mmCIF file of C-alpha atoms and ligand atoms in Angstrom:
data_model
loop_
_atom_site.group_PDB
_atom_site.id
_atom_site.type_symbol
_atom_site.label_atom_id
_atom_site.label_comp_id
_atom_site.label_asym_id
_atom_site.label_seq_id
_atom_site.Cartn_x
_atom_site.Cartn_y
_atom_site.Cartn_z
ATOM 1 C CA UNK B 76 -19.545 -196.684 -174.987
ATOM 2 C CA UNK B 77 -20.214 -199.941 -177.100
ATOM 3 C CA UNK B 78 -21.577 -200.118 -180.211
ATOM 4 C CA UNK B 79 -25.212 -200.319 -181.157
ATOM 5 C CA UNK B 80 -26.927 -203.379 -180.445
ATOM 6 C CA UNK B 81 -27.293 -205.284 -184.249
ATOM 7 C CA UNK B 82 -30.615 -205.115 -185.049
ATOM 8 C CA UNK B 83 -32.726 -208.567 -186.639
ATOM 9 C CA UNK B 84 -35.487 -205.945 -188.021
ATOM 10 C CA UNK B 85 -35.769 -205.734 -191.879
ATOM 11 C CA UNK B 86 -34.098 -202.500 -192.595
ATOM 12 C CA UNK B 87 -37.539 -201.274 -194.245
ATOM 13 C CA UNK B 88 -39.431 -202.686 -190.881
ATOM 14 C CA UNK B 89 -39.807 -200.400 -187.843
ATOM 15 C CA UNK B 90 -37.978 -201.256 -184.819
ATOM 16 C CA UNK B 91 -40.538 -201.902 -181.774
ATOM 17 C CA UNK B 92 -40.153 -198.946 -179.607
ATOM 18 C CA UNK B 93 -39.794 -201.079 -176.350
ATOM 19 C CA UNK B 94 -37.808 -203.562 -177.640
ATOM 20 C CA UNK B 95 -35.578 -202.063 -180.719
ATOM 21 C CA UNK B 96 -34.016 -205.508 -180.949
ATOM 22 C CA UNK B 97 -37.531 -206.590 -182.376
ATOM 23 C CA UNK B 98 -39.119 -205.614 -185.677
ATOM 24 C CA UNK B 99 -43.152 -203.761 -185.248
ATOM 25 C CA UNK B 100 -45.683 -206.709 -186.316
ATOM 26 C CA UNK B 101 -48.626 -204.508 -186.110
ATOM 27 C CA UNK B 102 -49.928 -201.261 -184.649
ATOM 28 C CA UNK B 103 -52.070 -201.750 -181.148
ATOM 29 C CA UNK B 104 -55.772 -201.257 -181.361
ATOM 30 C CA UNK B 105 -55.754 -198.748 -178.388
ATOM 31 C CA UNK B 106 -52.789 -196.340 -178.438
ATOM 32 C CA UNK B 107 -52.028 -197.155 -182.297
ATOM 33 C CA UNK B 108 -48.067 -197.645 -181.362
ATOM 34 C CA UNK B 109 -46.092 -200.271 -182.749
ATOM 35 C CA UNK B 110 -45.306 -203.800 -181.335
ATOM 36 C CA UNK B 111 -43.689 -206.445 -181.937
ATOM 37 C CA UNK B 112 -44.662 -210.192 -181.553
ATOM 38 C CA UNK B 113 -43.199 -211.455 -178.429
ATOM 39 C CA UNK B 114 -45.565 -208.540 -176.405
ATOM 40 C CA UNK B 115 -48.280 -208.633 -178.747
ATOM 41 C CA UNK B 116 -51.573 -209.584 -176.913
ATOM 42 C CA UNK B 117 -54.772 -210.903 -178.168
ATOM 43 C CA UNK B 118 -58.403 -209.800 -176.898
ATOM 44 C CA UNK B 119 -61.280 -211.438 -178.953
ATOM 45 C CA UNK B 120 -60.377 -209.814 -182.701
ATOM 46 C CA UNK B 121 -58.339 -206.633 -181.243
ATOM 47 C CA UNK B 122 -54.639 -206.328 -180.849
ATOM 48 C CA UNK B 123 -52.727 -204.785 -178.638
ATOM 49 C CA UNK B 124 -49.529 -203.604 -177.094
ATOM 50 C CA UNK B 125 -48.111 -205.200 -173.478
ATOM 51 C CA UNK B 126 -48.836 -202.201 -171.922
ATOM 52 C CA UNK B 127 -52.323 -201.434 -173.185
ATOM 53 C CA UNK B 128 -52.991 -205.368 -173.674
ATOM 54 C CA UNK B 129 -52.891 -205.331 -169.759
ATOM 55 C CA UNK B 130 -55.083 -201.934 -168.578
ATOM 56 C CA UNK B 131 -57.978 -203.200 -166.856
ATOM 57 C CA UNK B 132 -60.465 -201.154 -169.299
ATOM 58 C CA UNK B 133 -59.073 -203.407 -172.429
ATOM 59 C CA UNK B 134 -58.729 -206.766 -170.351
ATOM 60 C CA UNK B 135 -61.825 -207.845 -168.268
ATOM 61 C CA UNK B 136 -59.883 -210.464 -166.639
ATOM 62 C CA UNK B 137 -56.926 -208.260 -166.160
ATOM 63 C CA UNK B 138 -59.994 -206.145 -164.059
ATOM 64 C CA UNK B 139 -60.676 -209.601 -162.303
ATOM 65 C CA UNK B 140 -56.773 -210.363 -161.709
ATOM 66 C CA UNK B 141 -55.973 -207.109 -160.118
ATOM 67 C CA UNK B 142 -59.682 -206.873 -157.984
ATOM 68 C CA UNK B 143 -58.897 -210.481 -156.473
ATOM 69 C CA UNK B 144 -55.122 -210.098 -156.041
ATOM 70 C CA UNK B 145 -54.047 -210.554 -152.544
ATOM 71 C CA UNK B 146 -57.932 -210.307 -151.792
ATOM 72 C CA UNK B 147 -59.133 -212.493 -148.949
ATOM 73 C CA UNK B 148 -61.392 -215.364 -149.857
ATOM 74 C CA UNK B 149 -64.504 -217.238 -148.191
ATOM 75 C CA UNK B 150 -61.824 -219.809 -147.228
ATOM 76 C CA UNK B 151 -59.213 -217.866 -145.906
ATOM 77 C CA UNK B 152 -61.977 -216.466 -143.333
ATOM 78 C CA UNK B 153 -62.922 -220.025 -142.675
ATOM 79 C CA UNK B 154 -59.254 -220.933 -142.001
ATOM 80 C CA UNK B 155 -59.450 -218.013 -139.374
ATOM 81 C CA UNK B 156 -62.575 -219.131 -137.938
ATOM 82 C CA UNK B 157 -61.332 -222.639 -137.099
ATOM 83 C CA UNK B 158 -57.987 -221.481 -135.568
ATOM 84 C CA UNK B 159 -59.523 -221.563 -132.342
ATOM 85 C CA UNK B 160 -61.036 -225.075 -132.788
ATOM 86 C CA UNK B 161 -57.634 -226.163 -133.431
ATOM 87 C CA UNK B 162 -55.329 -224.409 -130.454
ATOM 88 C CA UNK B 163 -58.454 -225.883 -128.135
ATOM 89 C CA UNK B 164 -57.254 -228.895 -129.249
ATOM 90 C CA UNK B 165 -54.022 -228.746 -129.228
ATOM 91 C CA UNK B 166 -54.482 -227.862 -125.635
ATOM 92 C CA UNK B 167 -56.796 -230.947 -124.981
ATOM 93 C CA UNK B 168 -54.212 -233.212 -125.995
ATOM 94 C CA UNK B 169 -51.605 -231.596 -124.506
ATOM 95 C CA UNK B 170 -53.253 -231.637 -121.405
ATOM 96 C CA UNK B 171 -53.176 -235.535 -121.580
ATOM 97 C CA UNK B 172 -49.511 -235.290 -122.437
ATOM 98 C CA UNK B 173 -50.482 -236.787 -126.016
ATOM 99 C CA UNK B 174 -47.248 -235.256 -127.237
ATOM 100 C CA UNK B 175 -47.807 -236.431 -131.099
ATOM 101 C CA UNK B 176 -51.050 -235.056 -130.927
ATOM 102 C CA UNK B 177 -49.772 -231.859 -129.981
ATOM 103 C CA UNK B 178 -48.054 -231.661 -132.843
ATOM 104 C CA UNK B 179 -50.550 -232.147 -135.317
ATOM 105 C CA UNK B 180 -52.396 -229.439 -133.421
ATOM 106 C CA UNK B 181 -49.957 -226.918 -133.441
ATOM 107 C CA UNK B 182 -49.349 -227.465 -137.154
ATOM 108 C CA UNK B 183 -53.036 -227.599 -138.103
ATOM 109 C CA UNK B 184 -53.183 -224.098 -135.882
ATOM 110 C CA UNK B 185 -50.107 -223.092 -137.589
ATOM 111 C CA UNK B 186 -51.077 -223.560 -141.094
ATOM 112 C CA UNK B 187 -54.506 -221.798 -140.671
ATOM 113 C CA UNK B 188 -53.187 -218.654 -139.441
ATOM 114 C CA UNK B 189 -50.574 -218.349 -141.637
ATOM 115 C CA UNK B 190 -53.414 -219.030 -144.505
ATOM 116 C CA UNK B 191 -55.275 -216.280 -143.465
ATOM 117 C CA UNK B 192 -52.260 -214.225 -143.416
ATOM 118 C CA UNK B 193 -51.581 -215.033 -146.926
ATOM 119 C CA UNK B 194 -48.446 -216.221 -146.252
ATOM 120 C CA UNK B 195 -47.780 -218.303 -149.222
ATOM 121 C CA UNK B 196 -46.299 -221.681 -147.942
ATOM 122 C CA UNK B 197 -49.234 -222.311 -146.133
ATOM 123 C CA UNK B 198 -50.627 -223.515 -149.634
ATOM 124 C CA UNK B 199 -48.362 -226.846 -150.057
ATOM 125 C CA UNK B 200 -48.181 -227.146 -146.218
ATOM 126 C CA UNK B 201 -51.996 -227.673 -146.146
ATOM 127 C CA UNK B 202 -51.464 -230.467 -148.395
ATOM 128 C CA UNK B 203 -49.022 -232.076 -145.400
ATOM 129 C CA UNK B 204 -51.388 -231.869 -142.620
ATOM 130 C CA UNK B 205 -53.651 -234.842 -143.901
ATOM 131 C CA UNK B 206 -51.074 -237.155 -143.951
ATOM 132 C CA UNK B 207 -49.480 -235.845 -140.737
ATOM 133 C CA UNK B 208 -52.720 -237.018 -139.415
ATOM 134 C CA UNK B 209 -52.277 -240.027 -140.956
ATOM 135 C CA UNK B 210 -49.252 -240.599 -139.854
ATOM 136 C CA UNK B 211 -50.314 -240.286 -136.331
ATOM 137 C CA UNK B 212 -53.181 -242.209 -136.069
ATOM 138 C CA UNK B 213 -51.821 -245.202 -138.081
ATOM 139 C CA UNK B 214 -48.467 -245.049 -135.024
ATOM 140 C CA UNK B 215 -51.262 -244.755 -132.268
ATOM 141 C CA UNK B 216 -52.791 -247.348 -133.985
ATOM 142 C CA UNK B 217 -56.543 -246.115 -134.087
ATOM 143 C CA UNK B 218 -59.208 -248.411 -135.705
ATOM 144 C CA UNK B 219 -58.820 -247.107 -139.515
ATOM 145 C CA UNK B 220 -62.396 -245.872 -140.015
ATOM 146 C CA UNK B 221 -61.595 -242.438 -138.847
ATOM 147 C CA UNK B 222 -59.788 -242.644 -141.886
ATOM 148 C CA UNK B 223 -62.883 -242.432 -144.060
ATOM 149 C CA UNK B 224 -63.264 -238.357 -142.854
ATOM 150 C CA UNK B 225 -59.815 -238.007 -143.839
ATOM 151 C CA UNK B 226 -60.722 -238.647 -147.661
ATOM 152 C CA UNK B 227 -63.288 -235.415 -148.363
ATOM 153 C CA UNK B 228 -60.730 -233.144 -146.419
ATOM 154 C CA UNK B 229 -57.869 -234.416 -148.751
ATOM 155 C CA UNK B 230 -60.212 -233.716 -151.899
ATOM 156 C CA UNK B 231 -61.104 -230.395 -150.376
ATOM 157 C CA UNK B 232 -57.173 -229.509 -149.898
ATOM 158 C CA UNK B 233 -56.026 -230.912 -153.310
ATOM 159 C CA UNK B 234 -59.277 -228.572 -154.675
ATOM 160 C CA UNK B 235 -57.655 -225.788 -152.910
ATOM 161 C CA UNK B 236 -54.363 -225.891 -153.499
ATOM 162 C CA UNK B 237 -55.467 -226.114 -157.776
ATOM 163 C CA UNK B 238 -57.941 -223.335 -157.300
ATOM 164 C CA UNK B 239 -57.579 -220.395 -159.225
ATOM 165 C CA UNK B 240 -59.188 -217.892 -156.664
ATOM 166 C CA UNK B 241 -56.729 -218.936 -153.863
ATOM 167 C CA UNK B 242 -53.729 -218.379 -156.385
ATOM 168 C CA UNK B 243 -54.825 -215.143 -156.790
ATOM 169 C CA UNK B 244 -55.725 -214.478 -152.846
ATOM 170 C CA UNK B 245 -51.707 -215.748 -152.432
ATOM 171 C CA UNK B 246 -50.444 -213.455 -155.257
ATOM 172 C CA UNK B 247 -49.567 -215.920 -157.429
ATOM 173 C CA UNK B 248 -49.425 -215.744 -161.285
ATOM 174 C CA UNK B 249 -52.191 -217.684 -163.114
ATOM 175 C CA UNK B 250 -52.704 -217.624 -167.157
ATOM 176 C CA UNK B 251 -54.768 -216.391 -168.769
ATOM 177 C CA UNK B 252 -56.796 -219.657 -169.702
ATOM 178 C CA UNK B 253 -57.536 -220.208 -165.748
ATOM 179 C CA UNK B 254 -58.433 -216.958 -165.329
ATOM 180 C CA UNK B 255 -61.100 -216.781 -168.409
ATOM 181 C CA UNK B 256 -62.326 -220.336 -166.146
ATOM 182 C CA UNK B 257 -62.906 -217.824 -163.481
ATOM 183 C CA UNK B 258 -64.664 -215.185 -164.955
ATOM 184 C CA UNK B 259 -66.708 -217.816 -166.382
ATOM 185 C CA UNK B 260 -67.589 -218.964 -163.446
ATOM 186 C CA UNK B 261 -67.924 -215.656 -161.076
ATOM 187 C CA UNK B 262 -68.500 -212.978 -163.880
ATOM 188 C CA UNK B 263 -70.640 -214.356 -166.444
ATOM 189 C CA UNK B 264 -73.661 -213.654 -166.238
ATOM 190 C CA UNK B 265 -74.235 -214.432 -161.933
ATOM 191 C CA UNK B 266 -78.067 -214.077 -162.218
ATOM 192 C CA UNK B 267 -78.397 -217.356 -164.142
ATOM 193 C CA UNK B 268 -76.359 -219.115 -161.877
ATOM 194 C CA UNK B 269 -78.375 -217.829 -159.230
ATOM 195 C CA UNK B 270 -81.633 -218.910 -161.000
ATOM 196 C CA UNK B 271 -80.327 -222.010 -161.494
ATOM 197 C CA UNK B 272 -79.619 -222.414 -157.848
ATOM 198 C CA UNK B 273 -82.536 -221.150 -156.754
ATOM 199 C CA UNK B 274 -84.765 -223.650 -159.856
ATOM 200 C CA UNK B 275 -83.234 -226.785 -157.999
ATOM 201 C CA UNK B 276 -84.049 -225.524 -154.419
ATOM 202 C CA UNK B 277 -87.771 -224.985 -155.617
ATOM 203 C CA UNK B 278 -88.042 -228.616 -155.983
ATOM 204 C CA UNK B 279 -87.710 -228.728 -152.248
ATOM 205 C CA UNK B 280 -88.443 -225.532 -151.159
ATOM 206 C CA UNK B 281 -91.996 -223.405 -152.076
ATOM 207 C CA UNK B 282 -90.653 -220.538 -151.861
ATOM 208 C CA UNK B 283 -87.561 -220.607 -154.462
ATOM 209 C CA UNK B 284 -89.467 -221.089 -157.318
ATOM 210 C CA UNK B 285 -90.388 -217.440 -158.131
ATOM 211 C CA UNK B 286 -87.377 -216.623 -156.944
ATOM 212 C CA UNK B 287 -85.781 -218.890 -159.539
ATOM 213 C CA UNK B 288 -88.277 -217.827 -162.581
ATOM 214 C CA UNK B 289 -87.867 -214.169 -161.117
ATOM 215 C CA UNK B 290 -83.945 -214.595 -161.491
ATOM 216 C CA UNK B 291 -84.185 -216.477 -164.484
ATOM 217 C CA UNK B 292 -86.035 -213.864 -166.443
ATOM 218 C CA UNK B 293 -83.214 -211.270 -165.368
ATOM 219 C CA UNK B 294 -80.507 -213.842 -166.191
ATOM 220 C CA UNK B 295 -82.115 -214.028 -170.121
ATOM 221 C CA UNK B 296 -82.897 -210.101 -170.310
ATOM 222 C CA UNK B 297 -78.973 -209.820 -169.591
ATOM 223 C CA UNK B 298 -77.593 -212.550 -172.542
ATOM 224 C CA UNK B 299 -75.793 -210.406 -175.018
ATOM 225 C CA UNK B 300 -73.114 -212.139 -176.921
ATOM 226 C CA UNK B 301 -72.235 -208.681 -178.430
ATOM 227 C CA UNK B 302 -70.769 -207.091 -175.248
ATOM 228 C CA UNK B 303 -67.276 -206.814 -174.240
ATOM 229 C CA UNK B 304 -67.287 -209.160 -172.097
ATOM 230 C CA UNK B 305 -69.780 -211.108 -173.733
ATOM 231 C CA UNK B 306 -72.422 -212.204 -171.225
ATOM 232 C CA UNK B 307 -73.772 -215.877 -171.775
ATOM 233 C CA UNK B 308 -75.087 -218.343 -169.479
ATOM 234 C CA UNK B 309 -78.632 -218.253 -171.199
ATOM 235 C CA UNK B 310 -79.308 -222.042 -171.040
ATOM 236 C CA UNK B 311 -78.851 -221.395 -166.835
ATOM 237 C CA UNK B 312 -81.139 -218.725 -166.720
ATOM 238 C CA UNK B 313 -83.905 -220.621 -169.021
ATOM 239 C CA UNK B 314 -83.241 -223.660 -167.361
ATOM 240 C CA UNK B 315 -83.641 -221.842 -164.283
ATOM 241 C CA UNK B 316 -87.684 -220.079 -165.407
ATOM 242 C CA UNK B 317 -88.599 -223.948 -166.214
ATOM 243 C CA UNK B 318 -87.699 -225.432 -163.210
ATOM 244 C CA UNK B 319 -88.988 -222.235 -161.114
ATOM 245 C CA UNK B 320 -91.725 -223.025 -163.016
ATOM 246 C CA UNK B 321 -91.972 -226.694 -162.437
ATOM 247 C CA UNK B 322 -91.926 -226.439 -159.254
ATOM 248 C CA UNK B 323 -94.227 -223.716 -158.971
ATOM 249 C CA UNK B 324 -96.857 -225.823 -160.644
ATOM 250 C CA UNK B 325 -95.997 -228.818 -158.276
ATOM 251 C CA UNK B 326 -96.450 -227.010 -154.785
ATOM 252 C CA UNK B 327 -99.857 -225.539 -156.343
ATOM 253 C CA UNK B 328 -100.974 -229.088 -156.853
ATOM 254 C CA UNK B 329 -99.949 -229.858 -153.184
ATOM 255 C CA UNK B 330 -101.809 -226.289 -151.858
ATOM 256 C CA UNK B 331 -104.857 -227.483 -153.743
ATOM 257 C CA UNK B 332 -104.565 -231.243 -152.806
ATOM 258 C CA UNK B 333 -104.219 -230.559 -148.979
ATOM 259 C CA UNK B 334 -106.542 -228.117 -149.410
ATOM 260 C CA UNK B 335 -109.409 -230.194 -150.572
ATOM 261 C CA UNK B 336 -108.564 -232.786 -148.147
ATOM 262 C CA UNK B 337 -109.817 -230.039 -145.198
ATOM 263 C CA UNK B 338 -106.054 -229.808 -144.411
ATOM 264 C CA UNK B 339 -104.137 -226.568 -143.404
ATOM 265 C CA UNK B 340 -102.236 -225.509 -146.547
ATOM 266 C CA UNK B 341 -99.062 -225.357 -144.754
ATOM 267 C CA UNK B 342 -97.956 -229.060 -143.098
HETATM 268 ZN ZN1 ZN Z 1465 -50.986 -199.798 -176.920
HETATM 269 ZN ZN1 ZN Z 1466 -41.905 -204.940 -178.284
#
């Protein structure tokens, strides 16, 4: 057998007991072995080894990672859900021996299904149809306002193919700086989102403004910047009581305005 591999570690240093190539850095703040810097991973002021770094009770968004892996989306049921719009027209046109037509069909009907299979190509290829379309209409020569459509569903497909929940849905690796994004946005805190939501509606809508302070009031009780996660998102949830709130106070001035007029308090 060949010799020894020669080591780079001080000879006072311990060797890292995955990689004995690598001098120890530091002990990790869950099992207490060594490792060395390469694996070393960071969570808030702990420090820990690659293996223990990644267990979902040390890493909330390693929890989030492994929970939305390969998990079916909102979209990817959507994309299901219009696979029949698109074979029906594929069909249409192919009934009128439209033969480019056809084609965008089948590869609209194509892409979807293979979306909702998680079949990962169907990412980039969702990016094609749009200008397939494109393509088409500008050879058949249609008046170029139906073009106008065309620019949402390219934003929406460009927003898809960069978001961070469909990488996940098509098992694909995302850092950890997209993921914190997510949690952010999915994890953190949901009942002042949800009061905010629900503060905006009540401007419109009666009967979302409890609803909003109700949510709000949750949201606040829940703010602890101590926990691990921390849970934030205050200024939603008290941004969520005042316009609850506002509105409240608003449709009570309507209720006692019609009211006084000899009206029926609802229109
Ligand atoms: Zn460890
Ligand atoms: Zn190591």
């Amino acid at each position: 057998m060949s010799a020894p591999a020669p080591s780079t570690a001080l000879p006072d240093t311990p060797p890292c007991p995955r990689h004995p190539e690598c001098a120890a850095v530091g002990t990790c703040a869950r099992c207490g072995g060594f490792y060395c810097e390469p694996e070393a991973i960071q969570h808030g002021a702990h420090t820990y080894c690659e293996a223990c770094g990644h267990l979902p009770e040390v890493s909330h968004l390693e929890r989030m990672r492994q929970k939305l892996w390969g998990k079916r989306d909102g979209w990817a049921w959507l994309m299901l859900a219009s696979a029949p719009l698109h074979l029906t027209f594929t069909l249409a046109v192919g009934m009128e021996r439209l033969w480019h037509w056809v084609g965008v069909g089948a590869a609209d009907t194509a892409v979807v299904v293979a979306w909702f299979l998680g079949v990962r190509r169907a990412r980039p290829a969702l990016l094609l149809l749009l200008p397939l379309w494109l393509g088409v209409m500008l050879l058949t020569e249609r008046d170029l306002w139906v073009l106008v459509p065309l620019v949402p569903a390219m934003g929406l497909a460009l927003w898809l193919y960069a978001s961070t929940r469909v990488r996940l849905y098509f098992q694909l690796e995302v850092d950890r700086e997209r993921l914190a994004r997510l949690w952010d946005a999915r994890e953190n805190n949901p009942l002042a989102r949800h009061a905010l939501v629900c503060g905006v509606a009540g401007l419109v809508l009666p009967v979302a403004a409890p609803v909003a302070m109700v949510l709000g009031l949750l949201g606040l009780h829940r703010v602890n910047p101590e926990a691990r996660p921390p849970i934030g998102k205050g200024n939603h949830a008290l941004a969520g009581v005042v316009l609850g709130g506002i509105g409240l106070v608003f449709w009570a001035v309507v209720l006692l305005w019609r009211l006084s007029l000899g009206l029926s308090p609802l229109p």
